[in-house]
Coordinates of C-alpha atoms in Angstrom, one line a residue:
M218 CA 0.0 0.0 0.0
G219 CA 2.9 2.3 0.9
S220 CA 4.4 2.0 -2.6
E221 CA 1.1 3.2 -4.3
K222 CA 1.5 6.9 -3.2
P223 CA 4.7 7.6 -5.2
K224 CA 3.2 5.9 -8.2
N225 CA 0.0 8.1 -8.0
S226 CA 2.1 11.2 -7.5
T227 CA 4.2 10.4 -10.5
L228 CA 1.1 9.7 -12.6
R229 CA -0.4 13.0 -11.6
L230 CA 2.7 14.9 -12.5
L231 CA 2.9 13.2 -15.9
T232 CA -0.7 14.0 -16.6
F233 CA -0.3 17.6 -15.6
S234 CA 2.7 18.0 -17.9
F235 CA 0.9 16.4 -20.8
L236 CA -2.1 18.7 -20.4
R237 CA 0.0 21.7 -20.1
K238 CA 2.1 20.8 -23.2
N239 CA -0.7 19.8 -25.5
H240 CA -3.6 21.9 -24.4
E241 CA -1.8 25.1 -23.2
F242 CA -3.3 24.7 -19.7
S243 CA -2.8 28.1 -18.1
V244 CA -4.7 30.8 -16.3
A245 CA -4.3 33.2 -19.3
S246 CA -5.7 30.6 -21.8
L247 CA -8.6 29.8 -19.6
A248 CA -9.4 33.4 -19.1
S249 CA -9.2 34.0 -22.9
K250 CA -11.6 31.2 -23.6
F251 CA -14.2 32.1 -20.9
S252 CA -14.1 35.8 -21.7
A253 CA -15.4 35.0 -25.2
R254 CA -18.4 33.0 -24.0
S255 CA -21.2 33.7 -21.5
F256 CA -21.6 31.1 -18.8
G257 CA -25.4 31.3 -19.0
S258 CA -25.7 31.2 -22.8
S259 CA -24.3 29.5 -25.8
R260 CA -24.1 32.8 -27.7
T261 CA -20.5 34.0 -28.2
F262 CA -19.2 37.5 -27.8
R263 CA -16.1 39.3 -29.0
S264 CA -13.4 40.0 -26.4
T265 CA -13.0 43.4 -24.9
S266 CA -10.0 44.2 -27.0
S267 CA -11.8 43.8 -30.3
T268 CA -11.9 46.9 -32.4
S269 CA -15.2 46.0 -33.9
R270 CA -17.0 45.9 -30.5
P271 CA -20.5 47.4 -30.5
W272 CA -20.8 50.9 -29.2
S273 CA -23.3 49.8 -26.5
R274 CA -20.5 47.9 -24.7
V275 CA -17.7 50.3 -25.1
S276 CA -16.5 52.1 -22.0
R277 CA -15.9 55.8 -22.0
R278 CA -12.6 55.1 -20.2
I279 CA -9.5 54.7 -22.5
W280 CA -7.1 52.0 -21.4
K281 CA -3.5 52.9 -21.0
D282 CA -0.9 51.3 -23.4
S283 CA 0.7 49.5 -20.4
T284 CA -2.7 47.8 -19.8
L285 CA -2.9 46.7 -23.5
E286 CA 0.6 45.2 -23.3
N287 CA -0.3 43.1 -20.3
S288 CA -0.7 39.4 -21.3
Y289 CA -3.6 39.1 -18.8
Q290 CA -5.6 42.1 -20.1
C291 CA -8.0 39.7 -21.7
I292 CA -9.6 38.9 -18.3
K293 CA -10.5 42.6 -17.8
T294 CA -14.1 43.7 -18.5
A295 CA -15.0 47.0 -20.3
W296 CA -18.1 48.2 -18.4
P297 CA -21.0 49.5 -20.6
V298 CA -21.7 53.2 -20.6
P299 CA -24.4 54.4 -18.1
I300 CA -27.9 53.9 -19.4
I301 CA -28.6 57.7 -19.4
E302 CA -25.7 58.0 -22.0
A303 CA -26.5 54.8 -23.9
L304 CA -30.1 55.9 -24.6
F305 CA -28.8 58.8 -26.8
L306 CA -26.2 56.9 -28.7
P307 CA -25.1 56.6 -31.5
E308 CA -26.5 60.0 -32.6
F309 CA -25.2 62.0 -29.6
K310 CA -21.5 61.1 -29.1
I311 CA -20.1 61.3 -25.6
D312 CA -17.8 64.3 -25.2
L313 CA -17.2 65.9 -21.8
T314 CA -15.0 68.8 -23.0
K315 CA -16.4 70.1 -26.3
K316 CA -18.7 72.5 -24.6
H317 CA -15.6 74.4 -23.4
N318 CA -14.9 75.3 -27.0
F319 CA -17.8 77.8 -26.9
E320 CA -18.3 81.0 -24.9
V321 CA -21.8 81.9 -24.0
I322 CA -22.9 85.4 -25.1
N323 CA -26.6 85.5 -24.1
V324 CA -29.8 83.4 -23.9
I325 CA -31.8 83.5 -27.1
S326 CA -34.9 81.5 -26.0
R327 CA -36.2 79.1 -23.4
G328 CA -38.1 75.8 -24.0
A329 CA -39.6 72.9 -22.2
F330 CA -36.4 71.0 -22.1
G331 CA -33.7 73.7 -21.9
K332 CA -32.4 76.9 -23.4
V333 CA -30.9 78.1 -26.6
Y334 CA -27.8 80.3 -26.3
R335 CA -25.9 82.6 -28.6
V336 CA -22.3 81.4 -28.4
M337 CA -19.0 82.1 -29.9
N338 CA -16.5 79.5 -31.0
N339 CA -13.2 80.2 -29.3
D340 CA -11.1 79.0 -32.2
S341 CA -12.9 80.5 -35.2
Q342 CA -14.6 83.5 -33.4
E343 CA -17.8 82.6 -35.3
Y344 CA -21.3 82.9 -33.7
F345 CA -23.5 79.9 -33.3
A346 CA -26.8 78.9 -31.7
L347 CA -26.3 76.3 -29.0
K348 CA -29.4 74.4 -27.8
V349 CA -28.8 72.7 -24.4
L350 CA -31.3 70.1 -23.3
S351 CA -31.7 68.5 -19.9
K352 CA -31.6 64.7 -20.2
S353 CA -33.8 64.2 -17.2
K354 CA -36.6 66.4 -18.7
V355 CA -36.2 64.6 -22.1
L356 CA -36.6 61.2 -20.4
R357 CA -39.5 62.5 -18.2
D358 CA -41.5 63.3 -21.3
N359 CA -40.4 60.2 -23.2
Y360 CA -38.8 62.5 -25.9
V361 CA -35.7 60.5 -26.6
S362 CA -36.6 59.3 -30.1
Q363 CA -37.8 62.8 -31.1
V364 CA -34.6 64.5 -30.1
K365 CA -32.5 61.9 -31.9
D366 CA -34.7 62.4 -35.1
E367 CA -34.3 66.1 -34.7
V368 CA -30.5 66.1 -35.1
K369 CA -30.5 63.5 -37.8
I370 CA -33.0 65.4 -39.9
Q371 CA -31.2 68.7 -39.5
S372 CA -27.8 67.1 -40.3
M373 CA -29.1 65.3 -43.4
C374 CA -31.4 68.0 -44.7
G375 CA -29.6 71.1 -43.5
H376 CA -27.8 71.6 -46.8
H377 CA -31.0 73.0 -48.3
P378 CA -30.7 76.9 -48.3
F379 CA -34.0 77.4 -46.3
I380 CA -33.5 74.7 -43.7
I381 CA -31.3 75.1 -40.6
S382 CA -28.3 72.7 -40.3
S383 CA -26.8 71.0 -37.3
P384 CA -23.1 70.5 -37.8
Q385 CA -22.3 69.4 -34.3
Y386 CA -24.2 67.6 -31.5
W387 CA -23.0 65.6 -28.5
Q388 CA -23.8 64.7 -24.9
D389 CA -22.2 64.8 -21.5
R390 CA -23.5 63.1 -18.3
R391 CA -26.5 65.4 -17.8
K392 CA -27.0 67.5 -21.0
L393 CA -27.5 67.2 -24.7
F394 CA -25.9 69.8 -27.0
I395 CA -27.0 70.8 -30.5
V396 CA -25.0 73.4 -32.4
S397 CA -26.6 75.3 -35.3
P398 CA -25.6 78.4 -37.3
Y399 CA -26.7 81.7 -35.7
V400 CA -29.4 83.4 -37.8
E401 CA -29.5 87.0 -36.8
G402 CA -32.6 88.4 -38.5
G403 CA -35.2 87.4 -36.0
D404 CA -38.4 85.4 -36.8
L405 CA -41.5 86.1 -38.8
F406 CA -43.6 86.4 -35.7
D407 CA -41.5 89.4 -34.4
L408 CA -41.5 90.9 -37.9
S409 CA -45.3 90.7 -38.1
E410 CA -45.7 92.1 -34.6
K411 CA -43.5 95.0 -35.4
Y412 CA -44.8 96.0 -38.8
G413 CA -48.3 94.5 -38.9
A414 CA -49.7 93.0 -42.1
L415 CA -46.9 92.4 -44.6
P416 CA -47.0 93.4 -48.3
E417 CA -48.4 90.7 -50.6
E418 CA -45.3 90.7 -52.8
L419 CA -43.1 90.0 -49.7
V420 CA -45.4 87.3 -48.5
K421 CA -45.2 85.6 -51.9
I422 CA -41.5 85.3 -51.6
Y423 CA -41.7 83.8 -48.1
V424 CA -44.3 81.3 -49.1
A425 CA -42.4 80.2 -52.1
E426 CA -39.2 79.7 -50.1
L427 CA -41.1 77.8 -47.4
G428 CA -42.9 75.7 -50.1
S429 CA -39.5 74.7 -51.5
A430 CA -38.3 73.7 -48.0
L431 CA -41.4 71.6 -47.3
D432 CA -41.3 69.9 -50.6
F433 CA -37.7 69.0 -50.0
L434 CA -38.5 67.5 -46.6
H435 CA -41.4 65.5 -47.9
N436 CA -39.4 64.0 -50.7
A437 CA -36.7 63.1 -48.1
G438 CA -39.3 61.2 -46.1
V439 CA -39.8 63.9 -43.4
I440 CA -43.1 65.4 -42.1
Y441 CA -42.4 68.7 -40.3
R442 CA -45.7 69.2 -38.2
D443 CA -44.8 72.5 -36.5
L444 CA -44.9 75.2 -39.2
K445 CA -45.6 78.6 -37.5
A446 CA -44.2 82.1 -37.6
E447 CA -42.1 81.6 -34.5
N448 CA -40.2 78.7 -36.2
I449 CA -39.2 80.7 -39.3
L450 CA -36.1 82.9 -39.0
L451 CA -34.7 85.5 -41.4
D452 CA -31.1 85.5 -42.4
S453 CA -28.9 88.5 -43.2
D454 CA -30.2 88.6 -46.8
G455 CA -33.9 88.4 -45.7
H456 CA -34.4 84.7 -46.8
V457 CA -36.4 82.3 -44.6
V458 CA -34.7 79.6 -42.5
L459 CA -36.9 76.8 -41.1
I460 CA -35.8 75.8 -37.6
D461 CA -36.9 73.6 -34.7
F462 CA -37.4 70.0 -35.9
G463 CA -38.4 68.7 -32.5
L464 CA -41.8 67.5 -33.7
S465 CA -40.6 66.3 -37.1
K466 CA -40.8 62.6 -38.0
W467 CA -39.4 60.3 -40.6
L468 CA -42.5 59.3 -42.6
K469 CA -42.3 57.7 -46.0
Y470 CA -44.2 59.8 -48.6
G471 CA -47.8 58.5 -48.9
N472 CA -47.8 56.9 -45.4
R473 CA -49.9 58.2 -42.5
T474 CA -49.4 58.8 -38.8
N475 CA -51.8 59.7 -35.9
T476 CA -49.8 61.5 -33.2
L477 CA -51.5 64.6 -31.8
C478 CA -48.9 67.4 -31.9
G479 CA -48.2 70.8 -33.2
T480 CA -49.6 74.3 -32.5
L481 CA -53.4 74.6 -32.4
Q482 CA -53.8 77.6 -34.6
Y483 CA -51.8 75.9 -37.4
M484 CA -53.1 72.4 -36.8
A485 CA -55.0 70.6 -39.6
P486 CA -58.4 69.1 -38.7
E487 CA -57.2 65.5 -39.3
I488 CA -54.5 66.0 -36.6
F489 CA -56.9 67.5 -34.1
F490 CA -59.6 64.8 -34.5
L491 CA -57.1 61.9 -34.6
N492 CA -58.2 60.7 -38.0
G493 CA -54.7 59.8 -39.2
Y494 CA -52.8 62.2 -41.5
G495 CA -49.9 62.5 -43.9
H496 CA -47.6 65.2 -45.3
A497 CA -50.5 67.3 -46.5
V498 CA -50.9 68.8 -42.9
D499 CA -47.8 70.9 -43.6
W500 CA -49.4 72.5 -46.6
W501 CA -52.5 73.3 -44.4
A502 CA -50.2 75.0 -41.9
L503 CA -48.5 77.0 -44.7
G504 CA -51.9 78.3 -45.8
T505 CA -52.8 79.3 -42.3
L506 CA -49.4 81.1 -42.0
T507 CA -50.0 82.9 -45.2
V508 CA -53.3 84.3 -43.9
Y509 CA -51.6 85.4 -40.7
L510 CA -48.8 87.2 -42.5
L511 CA -51.2 89.1 -44.7
T512 CA -53.7 90.0 -42.0
T513 CA -52.0 89.5 -38.6
K514 CA -55.1 87.5 -37.6
Q515 CA -54.8 84.1 -36.1
R516 CA -57.1 81.3 -37.2
R517 CA -60.2 81.0 -35.0
L518 CA -60.6 77.6 -33.4
P519 CA -63.9 75.9 -32.6
V520 CA -63.1 76.1 -28.9
H521 CA -63.3 79.9 -29.1
D522 CA -67.0 79.7 -29.9
S523 CA -67.9 77.2 -27.2

């Protein structure tokens, strides 16, 4: 019996050497294998060092070179970004320092989710409009998809001469930032309030330019849904610039939607009565706007007579 122990010990040593030589039995190899597979699922995942890793799993932290050269770095886990940041990706890239590139001059306007500032770029000395939105307020009103659509529509359609562009947009931990060109001529509402009814020849120009912008949006698969005097700015040459795409939506031409939104005075009946509507509601709003510019009178709603 006493001679069996050395034999067993020798056998175990030989077995261990064989496994290590032929199967690369090591802590690093085990970690590499298990890091590529979930214990609770048969679905495989790329390791944390993969350059093609999805954005939803990428950490904001950048690993140091010394970490990447470590042979055991494969057992490290890149934590996902916080949910309040992941919800706005990939449209709003995470940048904690870009806001410092702009100097705030004054507040232009205030809205339900934040403020719009007139700012100056510290490098180019150019003026821009910077919309700053509170993430908590956007989430409270379930407005995430709308704000993501807003920046995508402006960035993709902003090359039209009568549509505002959005060259930069990003997020930090608490805010969303949207940069647009600063349009200095004021809006049509202020113009009408100051001068009253506008000349018909001038209104024709405004309506033609707005019609060009709406037709462009519709052909791009966008319904605007908030055409009103307050959302139309005038540039330094007197041309219109359509702004504020917060209620806009991707909608294939000919399709219909049924969301109740917009401004009552400019709202088409099919929106108000929830009958389902398409791009034609923007043309209704343009007609209502035309009457206002020519007469300074707002459309009378049925509720005014009740």
